[in-house]
Coordinates of C-alpha atoms in Angstrom, one line a residue:
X13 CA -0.8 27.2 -4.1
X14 CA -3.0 24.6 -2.1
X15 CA -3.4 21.4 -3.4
X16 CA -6.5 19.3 -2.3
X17 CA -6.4 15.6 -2.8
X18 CA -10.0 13.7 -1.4
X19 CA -9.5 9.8 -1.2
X20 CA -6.2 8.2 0.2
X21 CA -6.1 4.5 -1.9
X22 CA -4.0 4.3 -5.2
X23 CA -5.0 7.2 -7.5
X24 CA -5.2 9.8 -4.8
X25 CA -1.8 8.5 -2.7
X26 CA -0.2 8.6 -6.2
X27 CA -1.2 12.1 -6.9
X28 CA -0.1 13.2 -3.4
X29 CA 3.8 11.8 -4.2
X30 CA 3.4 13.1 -8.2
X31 CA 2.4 16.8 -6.5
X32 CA 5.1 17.1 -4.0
X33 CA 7.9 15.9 -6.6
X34 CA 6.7 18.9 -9.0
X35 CA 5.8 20.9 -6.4
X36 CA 8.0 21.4 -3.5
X37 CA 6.6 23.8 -1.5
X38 CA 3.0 24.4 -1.8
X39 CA 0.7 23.0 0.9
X40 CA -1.3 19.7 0.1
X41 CA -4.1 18.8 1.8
X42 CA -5.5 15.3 1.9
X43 CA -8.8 14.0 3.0
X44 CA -10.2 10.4 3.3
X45 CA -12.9 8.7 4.9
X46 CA -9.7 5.9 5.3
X47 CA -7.7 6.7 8.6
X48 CA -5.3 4.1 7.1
X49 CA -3.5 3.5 3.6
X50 CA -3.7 0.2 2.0
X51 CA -4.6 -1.7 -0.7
X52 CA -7.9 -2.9 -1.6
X53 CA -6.3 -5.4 -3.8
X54 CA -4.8 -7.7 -1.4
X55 CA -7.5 -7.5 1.1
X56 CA -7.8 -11.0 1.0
X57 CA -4.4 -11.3 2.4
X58 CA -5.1 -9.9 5.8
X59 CA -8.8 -11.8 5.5
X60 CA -6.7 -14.7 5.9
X61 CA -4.2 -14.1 8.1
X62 CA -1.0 -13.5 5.4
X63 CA -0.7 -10.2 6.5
X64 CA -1.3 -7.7 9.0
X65 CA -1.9 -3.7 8.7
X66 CA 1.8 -3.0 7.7
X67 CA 1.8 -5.8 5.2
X68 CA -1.3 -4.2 2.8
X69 CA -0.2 -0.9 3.1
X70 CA 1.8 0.7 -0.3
X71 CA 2.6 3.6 1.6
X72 CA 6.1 5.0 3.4
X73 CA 6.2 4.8 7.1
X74 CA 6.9 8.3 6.8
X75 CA 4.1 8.8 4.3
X76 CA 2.8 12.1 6.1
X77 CA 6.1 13.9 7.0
X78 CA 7.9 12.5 3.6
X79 CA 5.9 14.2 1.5
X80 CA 4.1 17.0 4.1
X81 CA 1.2 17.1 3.5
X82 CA -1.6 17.7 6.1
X83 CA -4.3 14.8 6.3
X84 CA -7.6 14.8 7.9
X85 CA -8.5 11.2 8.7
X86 CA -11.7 9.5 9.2
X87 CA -13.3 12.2 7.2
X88 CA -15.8 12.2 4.2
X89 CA -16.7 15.2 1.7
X90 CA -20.3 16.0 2.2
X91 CA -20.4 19.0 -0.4
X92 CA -18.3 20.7 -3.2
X93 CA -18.8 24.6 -3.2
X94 CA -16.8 25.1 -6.9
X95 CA -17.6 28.7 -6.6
X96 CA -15.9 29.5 -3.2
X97 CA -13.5 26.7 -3.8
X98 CA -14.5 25.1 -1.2
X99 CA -14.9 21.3 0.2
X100 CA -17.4 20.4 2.8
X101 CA -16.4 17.9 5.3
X102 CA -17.5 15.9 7.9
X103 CA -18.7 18.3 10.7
X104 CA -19.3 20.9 7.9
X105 CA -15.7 21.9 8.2
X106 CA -14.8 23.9 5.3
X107 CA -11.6 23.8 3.3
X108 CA -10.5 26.1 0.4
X109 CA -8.4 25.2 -1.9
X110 CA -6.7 26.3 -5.8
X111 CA -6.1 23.1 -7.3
X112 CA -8.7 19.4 -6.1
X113 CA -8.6 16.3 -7.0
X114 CA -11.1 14.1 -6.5
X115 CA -10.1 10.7 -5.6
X116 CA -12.8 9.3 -3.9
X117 CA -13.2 5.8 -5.0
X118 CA -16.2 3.6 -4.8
X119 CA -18.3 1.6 -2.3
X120 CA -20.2 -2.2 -2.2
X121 CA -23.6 -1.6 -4.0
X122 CA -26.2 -3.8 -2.7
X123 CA -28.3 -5.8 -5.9
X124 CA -31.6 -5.1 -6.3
X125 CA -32.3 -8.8 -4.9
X126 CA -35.4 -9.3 -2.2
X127 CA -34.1 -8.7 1.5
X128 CA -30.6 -8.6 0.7
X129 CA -30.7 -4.7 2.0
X130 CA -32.7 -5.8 5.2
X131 CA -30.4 -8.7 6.5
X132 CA -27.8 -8.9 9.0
X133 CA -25.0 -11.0 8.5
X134 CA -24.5 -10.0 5.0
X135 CA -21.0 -8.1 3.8
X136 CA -19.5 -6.1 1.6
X137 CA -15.6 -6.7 0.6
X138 CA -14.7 -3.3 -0.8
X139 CA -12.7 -1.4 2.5
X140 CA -11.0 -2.6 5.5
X141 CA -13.6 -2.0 7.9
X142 CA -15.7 -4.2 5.9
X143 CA -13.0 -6.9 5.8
X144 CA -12.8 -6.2 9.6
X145 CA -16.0 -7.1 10.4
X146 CA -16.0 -10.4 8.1
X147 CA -13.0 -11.5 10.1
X148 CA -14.9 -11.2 13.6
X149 CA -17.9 -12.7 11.7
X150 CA -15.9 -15.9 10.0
X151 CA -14.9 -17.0 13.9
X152 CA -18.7 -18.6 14.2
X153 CA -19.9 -19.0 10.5
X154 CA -20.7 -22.4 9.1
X155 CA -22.4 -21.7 6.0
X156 CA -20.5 -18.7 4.1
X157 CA -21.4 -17.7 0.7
X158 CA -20.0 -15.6 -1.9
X159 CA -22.0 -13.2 -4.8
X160 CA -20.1 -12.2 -7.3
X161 CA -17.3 -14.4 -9.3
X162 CA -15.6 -11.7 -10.4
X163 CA -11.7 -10.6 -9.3
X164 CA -13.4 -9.2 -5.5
X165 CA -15.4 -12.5 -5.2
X166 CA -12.3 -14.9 -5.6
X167 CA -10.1 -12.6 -3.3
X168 CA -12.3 -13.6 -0.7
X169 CA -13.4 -17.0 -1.2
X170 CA -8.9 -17.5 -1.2
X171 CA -9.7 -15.7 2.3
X172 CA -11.7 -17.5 3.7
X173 CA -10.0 -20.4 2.7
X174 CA -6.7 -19.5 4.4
X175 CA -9.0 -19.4 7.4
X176 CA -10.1 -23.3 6.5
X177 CA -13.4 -22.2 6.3
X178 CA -15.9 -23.5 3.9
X179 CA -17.7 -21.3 0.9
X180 CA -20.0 -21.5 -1.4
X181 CA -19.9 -19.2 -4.4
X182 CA -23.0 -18.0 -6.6
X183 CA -21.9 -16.6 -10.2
X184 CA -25.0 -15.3 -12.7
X185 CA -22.2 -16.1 -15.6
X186 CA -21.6 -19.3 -16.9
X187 CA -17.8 -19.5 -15.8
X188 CA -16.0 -17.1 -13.1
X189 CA -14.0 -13.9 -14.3
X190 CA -16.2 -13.3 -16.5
X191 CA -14.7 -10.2 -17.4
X192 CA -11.0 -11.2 -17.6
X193 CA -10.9 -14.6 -19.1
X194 CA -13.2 -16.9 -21.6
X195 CA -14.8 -20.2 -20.5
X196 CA -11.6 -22.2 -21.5
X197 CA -8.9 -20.4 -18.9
X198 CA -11.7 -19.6 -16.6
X199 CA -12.0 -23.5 -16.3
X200 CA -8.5 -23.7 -15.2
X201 CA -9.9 -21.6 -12.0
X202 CA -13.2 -23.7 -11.2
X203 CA -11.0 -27.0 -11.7
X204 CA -8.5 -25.8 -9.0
X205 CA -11.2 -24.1 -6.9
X206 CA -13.4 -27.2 -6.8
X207 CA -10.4 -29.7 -5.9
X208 CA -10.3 -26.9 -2.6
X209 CA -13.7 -27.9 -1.7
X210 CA -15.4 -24.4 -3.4
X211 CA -18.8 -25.4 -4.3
X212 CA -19.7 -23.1 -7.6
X213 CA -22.9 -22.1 -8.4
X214 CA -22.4 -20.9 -12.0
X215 CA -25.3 -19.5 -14.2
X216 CA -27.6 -18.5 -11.8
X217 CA -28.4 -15.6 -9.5
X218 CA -29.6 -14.9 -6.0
X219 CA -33.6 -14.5 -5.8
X220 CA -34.2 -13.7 -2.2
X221 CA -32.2 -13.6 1.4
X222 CA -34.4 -15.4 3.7
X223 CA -34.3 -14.4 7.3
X224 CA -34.7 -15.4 10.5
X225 CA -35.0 -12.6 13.5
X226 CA -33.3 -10.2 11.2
X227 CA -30.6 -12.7 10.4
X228 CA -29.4 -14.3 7.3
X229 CA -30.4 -18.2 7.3
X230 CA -31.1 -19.3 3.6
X231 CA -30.0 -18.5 -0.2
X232 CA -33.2 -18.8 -2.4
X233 CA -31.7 -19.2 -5.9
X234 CA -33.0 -18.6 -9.5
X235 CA -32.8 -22.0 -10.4
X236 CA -35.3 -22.9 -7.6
X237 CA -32.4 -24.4 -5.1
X238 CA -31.7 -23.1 -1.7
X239 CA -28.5 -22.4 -0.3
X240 CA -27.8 -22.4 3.8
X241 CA -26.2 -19.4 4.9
X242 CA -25.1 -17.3 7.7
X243 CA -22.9 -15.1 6.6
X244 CA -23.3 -13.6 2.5
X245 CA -20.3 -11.4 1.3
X246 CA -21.2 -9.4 -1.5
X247 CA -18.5 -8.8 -4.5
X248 CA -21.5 -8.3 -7.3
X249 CA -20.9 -4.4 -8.3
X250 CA -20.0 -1.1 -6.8
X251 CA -21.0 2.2 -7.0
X252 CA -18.7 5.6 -7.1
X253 CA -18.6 7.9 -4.0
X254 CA -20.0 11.3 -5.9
X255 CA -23.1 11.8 -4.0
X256 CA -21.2 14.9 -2.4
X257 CA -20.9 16.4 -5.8
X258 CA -25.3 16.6 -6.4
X259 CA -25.7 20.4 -6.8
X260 CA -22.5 21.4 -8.3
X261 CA -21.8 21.7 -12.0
X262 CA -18.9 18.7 -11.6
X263 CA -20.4 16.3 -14.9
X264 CA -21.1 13.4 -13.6
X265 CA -22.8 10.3 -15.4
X266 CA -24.2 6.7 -15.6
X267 CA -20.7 5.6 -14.6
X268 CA -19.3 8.4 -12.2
X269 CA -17.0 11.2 -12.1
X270 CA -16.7 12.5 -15.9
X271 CA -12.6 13.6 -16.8
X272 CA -10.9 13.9 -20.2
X273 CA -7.7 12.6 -21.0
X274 CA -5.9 15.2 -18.3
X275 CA -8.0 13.8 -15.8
X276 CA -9.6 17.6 -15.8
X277 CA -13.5 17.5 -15.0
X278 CA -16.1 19.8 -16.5
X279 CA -15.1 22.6 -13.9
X280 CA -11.6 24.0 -14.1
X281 CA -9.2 23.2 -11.1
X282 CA -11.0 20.5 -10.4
X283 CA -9.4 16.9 -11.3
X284 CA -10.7 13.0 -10.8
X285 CA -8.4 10.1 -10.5
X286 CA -9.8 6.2 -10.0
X287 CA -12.5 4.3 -9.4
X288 CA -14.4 7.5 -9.0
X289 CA -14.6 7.5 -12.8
X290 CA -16.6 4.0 -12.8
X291 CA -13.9 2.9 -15.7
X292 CA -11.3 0.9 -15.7
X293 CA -11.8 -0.1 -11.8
X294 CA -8.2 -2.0 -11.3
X295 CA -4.7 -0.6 -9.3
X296 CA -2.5 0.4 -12.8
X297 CA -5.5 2.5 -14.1
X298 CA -6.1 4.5 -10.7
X299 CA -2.5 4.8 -10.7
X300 CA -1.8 6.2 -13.9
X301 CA -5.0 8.1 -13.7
X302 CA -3.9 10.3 -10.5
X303 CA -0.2 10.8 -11.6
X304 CA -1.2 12.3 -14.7
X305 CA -4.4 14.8 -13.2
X306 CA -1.4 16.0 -10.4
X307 CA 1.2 16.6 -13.2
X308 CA -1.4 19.3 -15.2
X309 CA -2.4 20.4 -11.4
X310 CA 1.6 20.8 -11.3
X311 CA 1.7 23.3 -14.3
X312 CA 3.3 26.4 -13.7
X313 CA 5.0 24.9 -10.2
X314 CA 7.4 22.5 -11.2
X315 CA 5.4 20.4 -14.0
X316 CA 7.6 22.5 -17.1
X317 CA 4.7 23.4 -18.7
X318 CA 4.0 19.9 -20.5
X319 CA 0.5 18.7 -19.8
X320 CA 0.4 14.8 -19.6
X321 CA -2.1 12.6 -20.6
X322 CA -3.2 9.0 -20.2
X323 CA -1.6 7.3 -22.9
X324 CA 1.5 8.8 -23.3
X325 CA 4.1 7.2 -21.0
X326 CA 3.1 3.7 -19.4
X327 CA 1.2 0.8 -20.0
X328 CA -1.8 -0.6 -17.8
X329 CA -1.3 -4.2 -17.2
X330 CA -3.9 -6.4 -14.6
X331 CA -2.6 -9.7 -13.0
X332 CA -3.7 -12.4 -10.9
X333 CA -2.9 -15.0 -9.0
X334 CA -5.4 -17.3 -7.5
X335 CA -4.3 -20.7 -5.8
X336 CA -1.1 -20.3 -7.1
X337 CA -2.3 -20.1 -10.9
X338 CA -1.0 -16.6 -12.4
X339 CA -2.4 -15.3 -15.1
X340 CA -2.0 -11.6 -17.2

């Protein structure tokens, strides 16, 4: 049996420790445009200086030899040929296998908003080569602004601050965490982000990145204002990595990767795990969600012939702890 795991953050790591426990001898493959585990969770942590490589990864030292399995880093799928069973990689390598799952997370999606695509010195905050680049950008910025006041957008406004810069940040909701929390406990935020020297921007949007040679230099708002700014992060949405999947019958739809409640996709042998899925994008989910696909990719080597599905044996919980404020 060859297992096939594509992505290397929390559902697809998961699954690679969940195979190897069920399965101790068949060969597991992993792929992943990542050449290094961490988590995208605490991001913000090595942003500002908390921690370094070793300290945001989840992982073993040993990750590779602990649970053998053969990884191919750097690497993305270009293509999914279900009827070989095959994976295209990069280079066009191909790579069969019995058992995939697909693990492949999600990316920064740019806003429809006027020259935001065009600009230099603007960011994404989704992978650590994007938070790499931020860090070499922060040394000279003066005038950094976030977009997006969701869970990603306060990660790296706490960043930034660590690194005593200053930041602006530019909400379309009327309070921040908009998602998690009402206007009453989302106050409890703006109160303590304020008294940091956070200038909010709540209830508006960003109309248009003006430039200047190329460069970001201005923040024209939807309220009429203008922001200075020479270095925009973006936190405002993402977008699932399934592009490699156009062509095959994998179901995919206005959210990503389709998978029932085994994490098994509309193509037998072939399972999804994370924020491939589009749903439920935080760490517990992904978790879960790739433990239970490798147990029913498990069956007949180790699993005992019980299929497992989301709901049946742990909760999802999502914390957070901003400025020393938790909250569940």
């Amino acid at each position: 049996m060859r297992y096939v795991v594509l992505g290397a953050s929390a559902a697809g790591i998961n699954g690679v420790r969940e195979l190897r426990r069920l399965d101790p001898e068949s060969e597991i493959i992993l792929v992943s445009r990542d050449r290094e585990i961490y988590s995208r969770c605490i991001l913000h942590h090595y942003l500002g200086g908390i921690r370094d490589k070793e300290g945001i990864c989840f992982a073993e030292p040993d990750f590779e030899a602990r649970y053998r399995v053969k990884w191919y880093k750097g690497m993305s799928c270009t293509g999914l040929d279900a009827e070989a069973r095959e994976i295209i990689i990069s280079g066009g390598i191909r790579i069969g296998y019995d058992r995939l799952l697909i693990a492949t997370g999600s990316r920064t999606s740019l806003p429809p908003v006027e020259g935001l695509g065009q600009a230099r010195g603007v960011y994404g905050f989704h992978n650590l080569d994007e938070v790499e680049a931020i860090k070499k950008g922060a040394v000279k910025a003066e005038h950094i602004v976030v977009m997006g006041g969701g869970l990603t957008g306060l990660d790296a406004v706490v960043g930034f601050l660590r690194l005593g810069k200053k930041v602006g940040l530019v909400e379309m909701e009327g309070h921040l965490l908009a998602k998690q929390l009402d206007a009453r406990s989302s106050g409890t935020y703006e109160k303590a982000m304020e008294h940091k020297g956070i200038v909010l921007h709540l209830g508006v949007g960003i109309r248009e990145v003006c430039q200047q040679e190329g460069t970001v230099t201005s923040l024209k708002l939807t309220d009429g204002s203008e922001l200075a700014c020479d270095m925009l992060v973006v936190t405002a949405g993402v977008r699932p990595n399934i592009d490699f999947l156009k062509g095959s019958d994998v179901e995919c739809d206005r959210f990503g990767l389709v998978i029932d409640r085994y994490g098994q996709t509309s193509v037998p042998d072939i399972y999804g795990a994370g924020d491939v899925t589009g749903r439920s994008p935080i760490w517990p989910a992904a978790v879960k969600q790739g433990m239970v696909a490798a147990v029913n990719m498990a069956m007949g080597h180790g699993a005992n012939g019980r299929r497992s599905t989301m709901d049946d044996f742990f909760a999802s919980k999502s914390t957070m702890n901003f400025l020393g404020i938790p909250t569940m």
